[in-house]
Amino acid sequence: IAHAKNANVSILVAINKIDKKEANVYKVKSELAEHGLVATDWGGDIEMVEVSAKNKINLDNLIDTIILMSDILELKGNPDLPAQGIVLESKLDPNLGPTATVIVKEGTLEIGNIFIVENNIGKVRSIANYLGKKLKSATLSDAVEITGFDKVPEGGSILKVVKDDKIAKKLISENASIRDTSLDSYSN
């Protein structure tokens, strides 16, 4: 919730597992309302769709809501630009090393792309979808797990594909310079 609010992006909530007898949609909506996410049917502005992924209940409604929101918000992107994405979550996998789930906001992410995230340079070694299926590329709005980081990135970090290592090192150096200058102004 904090990452979405800080990024100033629209939020859509899928309330999953409604097929379970202990499911309490009212409780979920109440707890979300405590964090400022009030459902449209409660007078708020957050779309919430009740689903069961396992039993495929309301998945068509979820897709329709996503499409409607993207039309209303006029969400567009260019798949031909260098990829940019946001790290949703990350972990250190004992077999794969640092991995992260990234949602592609712009461009097309491909195996072999060199990228920067935070103060680190990486190279995309693998891309997999939510089912674990290996992909050669990912494009606009795809949420994929990638490997190739030198260390585990923070959730909410921006991943940017660059042309080569030289440009990546230059950008990281410039970012470090800006940070150092900012810190100097606070210490004076």
CSV table of C-alpha atoms in Angstrom, one decimal:
chain,number,residue,atom,x,y,z
A,1,ILE,CA,0.0,0.0,0.0
A,2,ALA,CA,2.8,2.4,0.9
A,3,HIS,CA,4.7,1.8,-2.3
A,4,ALA,CA,1.6,2.3,-4.4
A,5,LYS,CA,0.7,5.5,-2.6
A,6,ASN,CA,4.3,6.8,-2.8
A,7,ALA,CA,4.4,6.1,-6.5
A,8,ASN,CA,1.0,7.9,-6.9
A,9,VAL,CA,-0.4,5.1,-9.0
A,10,SER,CA,-4.0,3.8,-9.2
A,11,ILE,CA,-4.9,0.9,-7.0
A,12,LEU,CA,-7.1,-2.1,-7.8
A,13,VAL,CA,-7.6,-4.7,-5.1
A,14,ALA,CA,-8.4,-8.3,-5.9
A,15,ILE,CA,-9.8,-9.9,-2.8
A,16,ASN,CA,-8.8,-13.6,-3.3
A,17,LYS,CA,-10.0,-16.9,-1.7
A,18,ILE,CA,-13.6,-15.9,-1.6
A,19,ASP,CA,-14.4,-19.6,-2.1
A,20,LYS,CA,-13.3,-20.5,1.4
A,21,LYS,CA,-16.0,-20.7,4.0
A,22,GLU,CA,-14.0,-18.6,6.4
A,23,ALA,CA,-13.6,-15.8,3.9
A,24,ASN,CA,-14.7,-12.4,5.3
A,25,VAL,CA,-14.8,-9.8,2.5
A,26,TYR,CA,-16.3,-7.2,4.9
A,27,LYS,CA,-13.3,-7.6,7.3
A,28,VAL,CA,-10.8,-7.3,4.4
A,29,LYS,CA,-12.6,-4.1,3.2
A,30,SER,CA,-12.7,-2.7,6.7
A,31,GLU,CA,-9.0,-3.3,7.2
A,32,LEU,CA,-8.1,-1.8,3.9
A,33,ALA,CA,-10.3,1.2,4.7
A,34,GLU,CA,-8.2,1.8,7.9
A,35,HIS,CA,-5.3,2.3,5.5
A,36,GLY,CA,-7.2,4.8,3.4
A,37,LEU,CA,-8.3,2.3,0.7
A,38,VAL,CA,-12.1,2.6,0.6
A,39,ALA,CA,-14.0,0.5,-1.9
A,40,THR,CA,-16.2,2.2,-4.5
A,41,ASP,CA,-19.3,0.3,-3.1
A,42,TRP,CA,-18.5,1.9,0.3
A,43,GLY,CA,-18.3,5.4,-1.2
A,44,GLY,CA,-14.6,5.4,-1.9
A,45,ASP,CA,-12.5,5.4,-5.1
A,46,ILE,CA,-10.8,2.0,-4.9
A,47,GLU,CA,-12.1,-0.7,-7.2
A,48,MET,CA,-12.2,-4.0,-5.4
A,49,VAL,CA,-13.0,-7.3,-7.1
A,50,GLU,CA,-13.8,-10.4,-5.1
A,51,VAL,CA,-12.2,-13.5,-6.8
A,52,SER,CA,-11.2,-17.1,-6.3
A,53,ALA,CA,-8.1,-17.7,-8.5
A,54,LYS,CA,-8.2,-21.4,-7.6
A,55,ASN,CA,-11.9,-21.9,-8.7
A,56,LYS,CA,-11.8,-19.2,-11.4
A,57,ILE,CA,-14.6,-17.2,-9.8
A,58,ASN,CA,-14.9,-13.6,-11.1
A,59,LEU,CA,-11.7,-13.6,-13.0
A,60,ASP,CA,-13.5,-12.2,-16.0
A,61,ASN,CA,-14.8,-9.4,-13.8
A,62,LEU,CA,-11.3,-8.7,-12.7
A,63,ILE,CA,-10.0,-8.5,-16.3
A,64,ASP,CA,-12.9,-6.3,-17.3
A,65,THR,CA,-12.2,-3.9,-14.3
A,66,ILE,CA,-8.5,-3.8,-15.3
A,67,ILE,CA,-9.4,-2.9,-18.9
A,68,LEU,CA,-12.0,-0.3,-17.8
A,69,MET,CA,-9.5,1.3,-15.5
A,70,SER,CA,-6.8,1.4,-18.1
A,71,ASP,CA,-9.2,3.0,-20.6
A,72,ILE,CA,-10.4,5.6,-18.1
A,73,LEU,CA,-6.9,6.4,-17.0
A,74,GLU,CA,-5.7,6.4,-20.7
A,75,LEU,CA,-2.7,4.2,-19.7
A,76,LYS,CA,-0.4,3.9,-22.7
A,77,GLY,CA,3.2,2.9,-23.2
A,78,ASN,CA,5.7,2.4,-25.9
A,79,PRO,CA,7.0,-1.1,-26.3
A,80,ASP,CA,9.9,0.1,-28.5
A,81,LEU,CA,11.6,2.2,-25.9
A,82,PRO,CA,14.3,0.8,-23.5
A,83,ALA,CA,12.5,-1.0,-20.7
A,84,GLN,CA,11.8,0.6,-17.3
A,85,GLY,CA,10.1,-1.2,-14.5
A,86,ILE,CA,9.4,-1.2,-10.8
A,87,VAL,CA,10.6,-3.8,-8.4
A,88,LEU,CA,7.6,-5.2,-6.6
A,89,GLU,CA,9.4,-7.7,-4.4
A,90,SER,CA,12.8,-9.4,-4.3
A,91,LYS,CA,14.6,-12.2,-2.6
A,92,LEU,CA,17.8,-14.2,-2.5
A,93,ASP,CA,17.1,-17.5,-4.1
A,94,PRO,CA,19.7,-20.2,-3.1
A,95,ASN,CA,19.8,-21.6,-6.6
A,96,LEU,CA,19.3,-18.4,-8.8
A,97,GLY,CA,20.9,-15.7,-6.6
A,98,PRO,CA,19.2,-12.3,-6.3
A,99,THR,CA,15.8,-12.3,-8.0
A,100,ALA,CA,13.0,-9.8,-8.3
A,101,THR,CA,9.5,-9.5,-9.5
A,102,VAL,CA,9.4,-6.5,-11.8
A,103,ILE,CA,6.4,-4.9,-13.5
A,104,VAL,CA,7.4,-3.4,-16.9
A,105,LYS,CA,6.1,0.2,-17.2
A,106,GLU,CA,7.8,1.1,-20.4
A,107,GLY,CA,9.5,-0.7,-23.3
A,108,THR,CA,10.3,-4.3,-23.7
A,109,LEU,CA,12.7,-6.2,-21.3
A,110,GLU,CA,14.8,-8.9,-23.0
A,111,ILE,CA,17.3,-11.5,-21.9
A,112,GLY,CA,20.8,-9.9,-22.1
A,113,ASN,CA,19.6,-6.4,-21.4
A,114,ILE,CA,21.9,-4.4,-19.2
A,115,PHE,CA,20.1,-2.4,-16.5
A,116,ILE,CA,20.6,-0.3,-13.5
A,117,VAL,CA,18.6,-0.5,-10.3
A,118,GLU,CA,19.5,1.6,-7.2
A,119,ASN,CA,23.3,1.9,-7.4
A,120,ASN,CA,23.8,-1.4,-9.1
A,121,ILE,CA,24.4,-2.7,-12.6
A,122,GLY,CA,22.9,-6.0,-13.7
A,123,LYS,CA,22.3,-8.1,-16.8
A,124,VAL,CA,19.0,-9.9,-17.4
A,125,ARG,CA,19.9,-13.7,-17.3
A,126,SER,CA,16.3,-15.0,-17.1
A,127,ILE,CA,12.7,-13.9,-17.3
A,128,ALA,CA,9.8,-16.0,-16.0
A,129,ASN,CA,6.1,-15.3,-15.8
A,130,TYR,CA,3.9,-16.0,-12.7
A,131,LEU,CA,3.6,-19.7,-13.7
A,132,GLY,CA,7.4,-20.0,-13.8
A,133,LYS,CA,7.4,-20.3,-17.6
A,134,LYS,CA,10.7,-19.0,-19.1
A,135,LEU,CA,10.2,-16.1,-21.5
A,136,LYS,CA,12.6,-14.3,-23.9
A,137,SER,CA,11.0,-10.9,-23.2
A,138,ALA,CA,8.4,-9.0,-21.2
A,139,THR,CA,6.6,-5.9,-22.3
A,140,LEU,CA,4.1,-3.3,-21.0
A,141,SER,CA,2.3,-4.2,-17.8
A,142,ASP,CA,4.0,-7.7,-17.6
A,143,ALA,CA,4.9,-8.7,-14.1
A,144,VAL,CA,7.9,-11.1,-14.3
A,145,GLU,CA,10.6,-12.6,-12.2
A,146,ILE,CA,14.0,-11.8,-13.4
A,147,THR,CA,17.6,-12.8,-12.4
A,148,GLY,CA,20.8,-11.0,-13.1
A,149,PHE,CA,21.1,-8.7,-10.1
A,150,ASP,CA,24.4,-8.3,-8.3
A,151,LYS,CA,22.5,-7.9,-5.0
A,152,VAL,CA,18.9,-8.1,-3.9
A,153,PRO,CA,17.2,-4.8,-4.8
A,154,GLU,CA,14.7,-3.0,-2.6
A,155,GLY,CA,11.0,-3.2,-3.4
A,156,GLY,CA,9.8,0.0,-5.1
A,157,SER,CA,13.2,0.5,-6.8
A,158,ILE,CA,13.2,1.6,-10.4
A,159,LEU,CA,14.9,-0.7,-13.0
A,160,LYS,CA,16.1,1.0,-16.2
A,161,VAL,CA,17.6,-0.7,-19.2
A,162,VAL,CA,20.6,1.0,-20.7
A,163,LYS,CA,22.6,0.5,-23.9
A,164,ASP,CA,25.8,-0.8,-22.3
A,165,ASP,CA,28.0,-1.1,-19.2
A,166,LYS,CA,29.7,2.2,-19.9
A,167,ILE,CA,26.4,4.2,-19.8
A,168,ALA,CA,25.3,2.3,-16.7
A,169,LYS,CA,28.5,3.2,-14.9
A,170,LYS,CA,28.2,6.8,-15.9
A,171,LEU,CA,24.6,7.0,-14.7
A,172,ILE,CA,25.5,5.4,-11.3
A,173,SER,CA,28.4,7.8,-10.9
A,174,GLU,CA,26.2,10.8,-11.7
A,175,ASN,CA,23.6,9.6,-9.2
A,176,ALA,CA,26.3,9.2,-6.6
A,177,SER,CA,27.5,12.7,-7.3
A,178,ILE,CA,24.0,14.1,-6.9
A,179,ARG,CA,23.5,12.2,-3.6
A,180,ASP,CA,26.9,13.4,-2.2
A,181,THR,CA,26.1,17.0,-3.2
A,182,SER,CA,22.7,16.7,-1.4
A,183,LEU,CA,24.3,15.3,1.7
A,184,ASP,CA,26.9,18.0,1.7
A,185,SER,CA,24.2,20.7,1.7
A,186,TYR,CA,22.6,19.1,4.8
A,187,SER,CA,25.9,19.0,6.7
A,188,ASN,CA,26.7,22.7,6.1
